CSV table of C-alpha atoms in Angstrom, one decimal:
chain,number,residue,atom,x,y,z
D,21,MET,CA,120.2,106.5,-62.3
D,22,VAL,CA,122.0,103.2,-62.3
D,23,TYR,CA,125.1,103.0,-64.5
D,24,GLN,CA,124.4,100.7,-67.4
D,25,VAL,CA,127.0,98.5,-69.1
D,26,VAL,CA,126.1,96.8,-72.4
D,27,VAL,CA,128.1,93.6,-73.4
D,28,THR,CA,128.4,92.7,-77.0
D,29,ARG,CA,126.7,89.5,-78.1
D,30,GLY,CA,129.3,87.9,-80.3
D,31,TYR,CA,131.2,86.1,-77.6
D,32,ALA,CA,128.6,86.1,-74.9
D,33,GLN,CA,125.3,84.5,-74.0
D,34,PRO,CA,122.4,86.4,-72.4
D,35,ASP,CA,123.3,85.0,-68.9
D,36,GLY,CA,126.8,86.5,-69.2
D,37,SER,CA,128.7,83.3,-69.9
D,38,THR,CA,131.3,83.8,-72.6
D,39,VAL,CA,133.8,81.8,-74.8
D,40,PHE,CA,136.5,83.1,-72.4
D,41,GLY,CA,134.8,81.5,-69.4
D,42,ASP,CA,133.7,83.6,-66.4
D,43,ILE,CA,134.9,87.2,-67.1
D,44,GLY,CA,133.7,88.5,-63.7
D,45,LEU,CA,130.6,90.4,-64.6
D,46,SER,CA,129.5,89.9,-61.0
D,47,ARG,CA,132.1,92.4,-60.0
D,48,LEU,CA,130.1,95.1,-61.8
D,49,THR,CA,126.9,94.0,-59.9
D,50,ASP,CA,128.8,94.1,-56.6
D,51,ALA,CA,130.0,97.7,-57.5
D,52,GLY,CA,126.4,98.8,-58.1
D,53,LEU,CA,126.5,98.7,-61.9
D,54,ALA,CA,123.9,97.1,-64.1
D,55,TRP,CA,124.8,95.0,-67.1
D,56,ARG,CA,123.1,93.2,-70.0
D,57,VAL,CA,124.2,91.3,-73.0
D,58,LEU,CA,122.9,92.6,-76.4
D,59,ASN,CA,120.3,90.3,-77.9
D,60,GLU,CA,121.8,90.5,-81.4
D,61,GLU,CA,125.2,89.7,-82.8
D,62,VAL,CA,126.3,92.4,-85.3
D,63,GLY,CA,129.5,93.3,-87.2
D,64,GLU,CA,129.0,97.0,-86.5
D,65,LEU,CA,127.2,98.3,-83.4
D,66,ARG,CA,124.2,100.5,-84.0
D,67,ALA,CA,123.5,103.7,-82.1
D,68,GLU,CA,120.1,102.4,-81.0
D,69,GLN,CA,121.7,99.4,-79.3
D,70,LEU,CA,123.8,101.8,-77.2
D,71,ALA,CA,121.2,104.5,-76.6
D,72,GLU,CA,120.7,103.7,-72.9
D,73,ALA,CA,124.2,102.6,-72.2
D,74,ASP,CA,126.9,104.4,-70.2
D,75,ALA,CA,129.5,101.9,-71.2
D,76,VAL,CA,130.0,99.1,-73.7
D,77,LEU,CA,132.2,96.1,-73.2
D,78,VAL,CA,133.4,94.8,-76.6
D,79,LEU,CA,134.2,91.1,-76.2
D,80,GLY,CA,134.9,90.3,-79.9
D,81,HIS,CA,135.6,92.1,-83.1
D,82,GLU,CA,132.5,94.2,-83.3
D,83,ARG,CA,133.2,97.6,-84.9
D,84,ILE,CA,132.4,100.8,-83.2
D,85,THR,CA,132.2,103.7,-85.7
D,86,ALA,CA,130.9,107.3,-85.6
D,87,ARG,CA,127.5,105.8,-86.6
D,88,SER,CA,127.6,103.6,-83.5
D,89,LEU,CA,127.6,106.6,-81.1
D,90,PRO,CA,124.2,107.6,-79.8
D,91,ALA,CA,123.2,111.3,-80.2
D,92,SER,CA,122.1,111.4,-76.6
D,93,GLY,CA,125.7,111.7,-75.5
D,94,ARG,CA,125.1,109.3,-72.6
D,95,LEU,CA,127.7,106.8,-73.7
D,96,ARG,CA,131.0,107.5,-71.8
D,97,HIS,CA,133.2,104.5,-72.2
D,98,VAL,CA,134.1,101.8,-74.7
D,99,ALA,CA,136.1,98.9,-73.0
D,100,ARG,CA,137.9,96.4,-75.2
D,101,PHE,CA,138.4,92.9,-73.8
D,102,GLY,CA,142.0,92.5,-74.9
D,103,ALA,CA,144.7,94.7,-76.3
D,104,GLY,CA,143.6,95.3,-79.9
D,105,PHE,CA,141.4,98.3,-80.6
D,106,ASP,CA,141.6,98.5,-84.4
D,107,ALA,CA,137.8,97.9,-84.7
D,108,VAL,CA,137.1,101.0,-82.7
D,109,ASP,CA,137.1,104.5,-84.3
D,110,THR,CA,139.0,106.1,-81.5
D,111,GLU,CA,139.0,109.5,-83.1
D,112,ALA,CA,135.2,109.5,-83.5
D,113,CYS,CA,135.0,108.5,-79.8
D,114,ALA,CA,137.4,111.2,-78.8
D,115,ARG,CA,135.3,113.8,-80.6
D,116,ARG,CA,132.3,112.7,-78.6
D,117,GLY,CA,134.1,112.5,-75.3
D,118,VAL,CA,133.9,108.7,-75.2
D,119,LEU,CA,136.9,107.1,-73.4
D,120,VAL,CA,138.3,103.9,-75.0
D,121,THR,CA,140.3,101.5,-72.8
D,122,ASN,CA,141.9,98.1,-73.4
D,123,ALA,CA,144.0,95.6,-71.4
D,124,PRO,CA,147.5,95.5,-72.9
D,125,ASP,CA,149.3,94.6,-69.7
D,126,ALA,CA,147.1,91.6,-69.1
D,127,VAL,CA,147.5,90.3,-72.6
D,128,ARG,CA,151.3,90.6,-73.1
D,129,ARG,CA,152.4,87.6,-71.2
D,130,PRO,CA,149.8,85.1,-72.6
D,131,VAL,CA,150.5,86.2,-76.1
D,132,ALA,CA,154.3,86.1,-75.6
D,133,ASP,CA,153.8,82.5,-74.3
D,134,SER,CA,151.9,81.8,-77.6
D,135,VAL,CA,154.8,83.0,-79.6
D,136,ILE,CA,157.1,80.6,-77.7
D,137,ALA,CA,154.7,77.7,-78.3
D,138,LEU,CA,154.7,78.5,-82.1
D,139,LEU,CA,158.5,78.9,-82.1
D,140,TYR,CA,159.1,75.4,-80.7
D,141,ALA,CA,156.3,73.8,-82.6
D,142,LEU,CA,157.7,75.1,-85.9
D,143,SER,CA,161.3,74.2,-85.1
D,144,HIS,CA,160.2,70.6,-84.3
D,145,HIS,CA,157.5,70.1,-86.9
D,146,LEU,CA,155.2,69.3,-84.0
D,147,VAL,CA,151.8,69.4,-85.8
D,148,VAL,CA,153.1,67.2,-88.7
D,149,LYS,CA,154.6,64.7,-86.4
D,150,ASP,CA,151.4,64.4,-84.5
D,151,ARG,CA,149.6,63.8,-87.8
D,152,LEU,CA,152.1,61.1,-88.7
D,153,VAL,CA,151.3,59.1,-85.6
D,154,ARG,CA,147.5,59.5,-86.0
D,155,GLU,CA,147.5,58.5,-89.6
D,156,GLY,CA,149.9,55.6,-89.3
D,157,ARG,CA,152.7,57.3,-91.3
D,158,TRP,CA,155.4,56.5,-88.7
D,159,ALA,CA,157.9,55.6,-91.5
D,160,GLU,CA,157.8,59.2,-92.8
D,161,ARG,CA,159.3,60.7,-89.6
D,162,GLY,CA,162.8,60.9,-91.1
D,163,ALA,CA,161.6,63.5,-93.6
D,164,TRP,CA,160.6,65.9,-90.9
D,165,ARG,CA,163.8,66.7,-89.0
D,166,GLY,CA,163.4,70.1,-87.5
D,167,PRO,CA,165.9,73.0,-87.9
D,168,GLY,CA,166.6,73.3,-84.2
D,169,LEU,CA,166.9,76.5,-82.3
D,170,THR,CA,170.5,76.5,-81.0
D,171,GLY,CA,172.3,79.6,-82.5
D,172,ALA,CA,169.1,80.8,-84.1
D,173,THR,CA,168.2,84.5,-84.6
D,174,VAL,CA,164.7,85.7,-83.8
D,175,GLY,CA,163.5,89.0,-85.2
D,176,ILE,CA,160.7,90.8,-83.6
D,177,VAL,CA,158.7,93.4,-85.6
D,178,GLY,CA,157.0,95.6,-83.1
D,179,LEU,CA,158.6,96.3,-79.7
D,180,GLY,CA,155.5,97.2,-77.7
D,181,GLY,CA,154.4,95.3,-74.7
D,182,ILE,CA,154.0,91.9,-76.4
D,183,GLY,CA,157.1,92.3,-78.5
D,184,LEU,CA,159.3,93.1,-75.5
D,185,GLU,CA,157.8,90.4,-73.4
D,186,THR,CA,158.5,87.9,-76.2
D,187,ALA,CA,162.0,89.2,-76.4
D,188,ARG,CA,162.5,88.5,-72.7
D,189,ARG,CA,161.4,84.9,-73.2
D,190,VAL,CA,163.5,84.4,-76.3
D,191,ARG,CA,166.6,85.8,-74.7
D,192,ALA,CA,166.1,83.5,-71.7
D,193,GLN,CA,166.5,80.6,-74.2
D,194,GLY,CA,170.0,82.0,-75.1
D,195,LEU,CA,168.9,83.1,-78.6
D,196,ARG,CA,169.9,86.3,-80.4
D,197,VAL,CA,167.1,88.8,-80.8
D,198,LEU,CA,166.8,91.5,-83.4
D,199,GLY,CA,164.1,94.1,-83.2
D,200,TYR,CA,162.4,96.8,-85.3
D,201,ASN,CA,160.0,99.4,-84.1
D,202,ARG,CA,158.6,102.4,-86.0
D,203,SER,CA,159.1,104.7,-83.0
D,204,ASP,CA,162.0,105.0,-80.6
D,205,ARG,CA,162.5,102.0,-78.4
D,206,ALA,CA,166.3,102.3,-77.8
D,207,ARG,CA,166.0,102.3,-74.0
D,208,GLU,CA,163.6,99.3,-73.8
D,209,ALA,CA,165.6,97.4,-76.4
D,210,ALA,CA,168.8,97.9,-74.4
D,211,GLU,CA,167.2,96.8,-71.2
D,212,THR,CA,165.8,93.7,-72.8
D,213,GLY,CA,168.9,92.7,-74.8
D,214,VAL,CA,167.4,93.4,-78.2
D,215,GLU,CA,169.6,94.5,-81.0
D,216,LEU,CA,167.8,97.2,-82.9
D,217,ALA,CA,167.9,97.0,-86.7
D,218,THR,CA,166.0,98.2,-89.8
D,219,LEU,CA,162.9,96.3,-90.9
D,220,ASP,CA,164.8,95.0,-93.9
D,221,ASP,CA,167.7,93.8,-91.8
D,222,VAL,CA,165.4,92.0,-89.3
D,223,LEU,CA,163.7,90.2,-92.2
D,224,SER,CA,166.8,89.3,-94.1
D,225,THR,CA,168.9,88.2,-91.0
D,226,SER,CA,166.4,86.3,-88.8
D,227,ASP,CA,165.7,82.6,-88.8
D,228,TYR,CA,162.3,83.3,-87.2
D,229,VAL,CA,160.4,86.6,-87.6
D,230,VAL,CA,157.7,87.5,-85.1
D,231,VAL,CA,155.1,90.1,-86.1
D,232,ALA,CA,153.7,91.9,-83.1
D,233,VAL,CA,152.7,95.3,-84.2
D,234,ALA,CA,149.3,97.0,-83.6
D,235,ALA,CA,147.0,97.1,-86.6
D,236,ASN,CA,146.3,100.5,-88.0
D,237,PRO,CA,146.3,102.1,-91.5
D,238,GLY,CA,150.1,102.5,-91.3
D,239,THR,CA,150.7,98.8,-90.7
D,240,ARG,CA,148.4,97.3,-93.2
D,241,HIS,CA,150.5,94.9,-95.3
D,242,LEU,CA,153.6,96.1,-93.4
D,243,ILE,CA,154.9,92.6,-94.3
D,244,GLY,CA,154.1,92.5,-98.0
D,245,GLU,CA,155.5,90.8,-101.1
D,246,ARG,CA,158.7,92.9,-101.0
D,247,GLU,CA,159.3,92.2,-97.4
D,248,LEU,CA,158.6,88.5,-97.6
D,249,ALA,CA,161.1,88.3,-100.5
D,250,LEU,CA,163.8,89.5,-98.1
D,251,MET,CA,163.4,86.5,-95.8
D,252,ARG,CA,165.6,83.5,-96.2
D,253,PRO,CA,164.0,80.4,-97.8
D,254,THR,CA,164.8,78.6,-94.5
D,255,ALA,CA,163.1,81.2,-92.4
D,256,ARG,CA,159.8,81.0,-90.6
D,257,LEU,CA,157.2,83.7,-89.9
D,258,ILE,CA,155.0,84.0,-86.8
D,259,ASN,CA,152.1,86.4,-86.8
D,260,VAL,CA,150.2,87.2,-83.5
D,261,SER,CA,149.2,90.8,-84.4
D,262,ARG,CA,146.4,91.0,-86.9
D,263,GLY,CA,145.9,89.3,-90.2
D,264,VAL,CA,145.9,92.5,-92.3
D,265,VAL,CA,149.5,93.3,-91.2
D,266,VAL,CA,150.8,90.5,-93.5
D,267,ASP,CA,149.9,90.2,-97.2
D,268,GLU,CA,148.2,86.8,-96.9
D,269,GLU,CA,148.2,86.1,-100.6
D,270,ALA,CA,151.9,86.8,-100.9
D,271,LEU,CA,152.6,84.7,-97.9
D,272,VAL,CA,150.7,81.7,-99.3
D,273,ALA,CA,152.6,82.0,-102.6
D,274,ARG,CA,156.0,81.9,-100.9
D,275,LEU,CA,155.0,79.0,-98.6
D,276,SER,CA,153.6,77.0,-101.5
D,277,ASP,CA,156.8,77.0,-103.5
D,278,SER,CA,159.3,76.7,-100.6
D,279,ARG,CA,160.5,80.2,-100.8
D,280,LEU,CA,159.7,80.4,-97.2
D,281,ALA,CA,160.1,77.4,-94.9
D,282,GLY,CA,157.1,77.8,-92.6
D,283,ALA,CA,154.7,80.0,-90.7
D,284,GLY,CA,152.8,80.0,-87.4
D,285,LEU,CA,149.6,82.0,-87.7
D,286,ASP,CA,147.0,82.9,-85.0
D,287,VAL,CA,145.4,85.7,-87.0
D,288,PHE,CA,144.1,86.0,-90.6
D,289,THR,CA,142.9,88.6,-93.1
D,290,GLU,CA,139.4,87.3,-92.8
D,291,GLU,CA,138.2,85.5,-89.7
D,292,PRO,CA,137.1,82.8,-89.2
D,293,LEU,CA,139.5,81.3,-91.8
D,294,THR,CA,137.4,79.2,-94.3
D,295,PRO,CA,138.2,75.5,-94.6
D,296,ASP,CA,139.0,76.0,-98.3
D,297,SER,CA,141.7,78.5,-97.6
D,298,PRO,CA,145.0,77.5,-99.3
D,299,LEU,CA,146.7,77.8,-95.9
D,300,THR,CA,144.8,74.8,-94.6
D,301,ALA,CA,146.5,72.6,-97.3
D,302,LEU,CA,150.1,73.5,-96.3
D,303,ASP,CA,152.0,71.2,-94.1
D,304,ASN,CA,154.5,73.9,-93.3
D,305,VAL,CA,152.0,76.1,-91.6
D,306,ILE,CA,150.6,75.9,-88.0
D,307,LEU,CA,147.2,77.5,-87.7
D,308,ALA,CA,145.3,78.7,-84.6
D,309,PRO,CA,141.8,80.3,-84.4
D,310,HIS,CA,142.9,83.7,-82.9
D,311,SER,CA,142.8,82.1,-79.5
D,312,LEU,CA,146.2,80.5,-78.9
D,313,CYS,CA,146.7,82.7,-75.8
D,314,TRP,CA,143.3,81.9,-74.3
D,315,THR,CA,144.0,80.2,-71.0
D,316,ASP,CA,142.5,80.5,-67.6
D,317,GLN,CA,145.2,82.9,-66.6
D,318,TYR,CA,144.5,85.1,-69.7
D,319,THR,CA,140.8,85.3,-68.8
D,320,ALA,CA,141.6,86.1,-65.2
D,321,ALA,CA,144.1,88.9,-66.0
D,322,VAL,CA,142.1,90.5,-68.8
D,323,SER,CA,138.9,90.3,-66.8
D,324,ALA,CA,140.4,92.0,-63.7
D,325,SER,CA,141.8,94.8,-65.9
D,326,VAL,CA,138.6,95.4,-67.8
D,327,MET,CA,136.3,95.3,-64.8
D,328,ALA,CA,138.5,97.7,-62.9
D,329,SER,CA,138.4,100.1,-65.8
D,330,LEU,CA,134.6,99.9,-66.1
D,331,ILE,CA,134.2,100.5,-62.4
D,332,ALA,CA,136.7,103.4,-62.3
D,333,VAL,CA,135.0,105.3,-65.2
D,334,SER,CA,131.6,104.8,-63.6
D,335,ARG,CA,133.0,106.6,-60.5
D,336,GLY,CA,134.5,109.4,-62.5
D,337,GLU,CA,138.0,108.1,-62.1
D,338,GLN,CA,140.7,107.8,-64.7
D,339,PRO,CA,141.6,104.1,-65.5
D,340,PRO,CA,145.2,103.4,-66.1
D,341,GLU,CA,145.0,101.8,-69.5
D,342,THR,CA,143.4,104.3,-71.9
D,343,VAL,CA,143.7,104.6,-75.7
D,344,ASN,CA,142.3,108.0,-76.4
D,345,GLY,CA,141.9,109.8,-73.1
D,346,PRO,CA,141.8,111.3,-70.6
D,347,PHE,CA,138.6,113.3,-70.9
């Protein structure tokens, strides 16, 4: 029986083309696997959609719950195109012997580059200055002097792969880096030049706070009203994790009355962000559609990792980047 891979419909067309570009599905064909794109875009995958699948490649934010797993037991593998797996019930998959994989190593460098882009854009009011030129408001440029980065302290909340990669880049700029992680990262912090601190100290001391934790029940609103109140009025927040990690309503309130100087956001509580969101009316916020890291290099790296995992599992091998295995 030919090994069957189902590709979710949200970010893909029936011919295999995707919003990411060519993700290398031909590698599956070359390895003797069959693949097809689902003909329906859904928020939560249904068991009947996966009834004849050995593996499912999740390109977007489609949820996989206990209800999504077919009773036949044929499904063996859920592969996430990216690092985040908060939309996958990994425990339900584990109970059914379904391996979940992601591609954290491939994602960490592009996302860290995105943080640096937001860091510089915020410190130089880049988006507003672009708008001044386009709208003929050149005379207003004096009102938008940036805070500069020399001597700044950058706090990183979450010292996983992305957080540590970001720290390396920030340290290369000669900036001080504070870091907080819920589990022990003393060795990694020391190797990277990160000063470990409590979450409260990171928030109250940093000029820029980068949120890079994984989304799970324990990190929902990790940065809430109390935590935002600890930040200096001159500080800026960058979120590249998931929208639910930051209390968006509390963030809007602080940005609106200048209790927080600015924010760079690539993720939101509800996506896509609606045009009437209060965030879109704020000049001190830079917004990106959860795709700031999408480059040709991002696609190539993630594709190589994901395709290798799919092929490995089809051959009964253990892929290197597993979330809930091995089985």
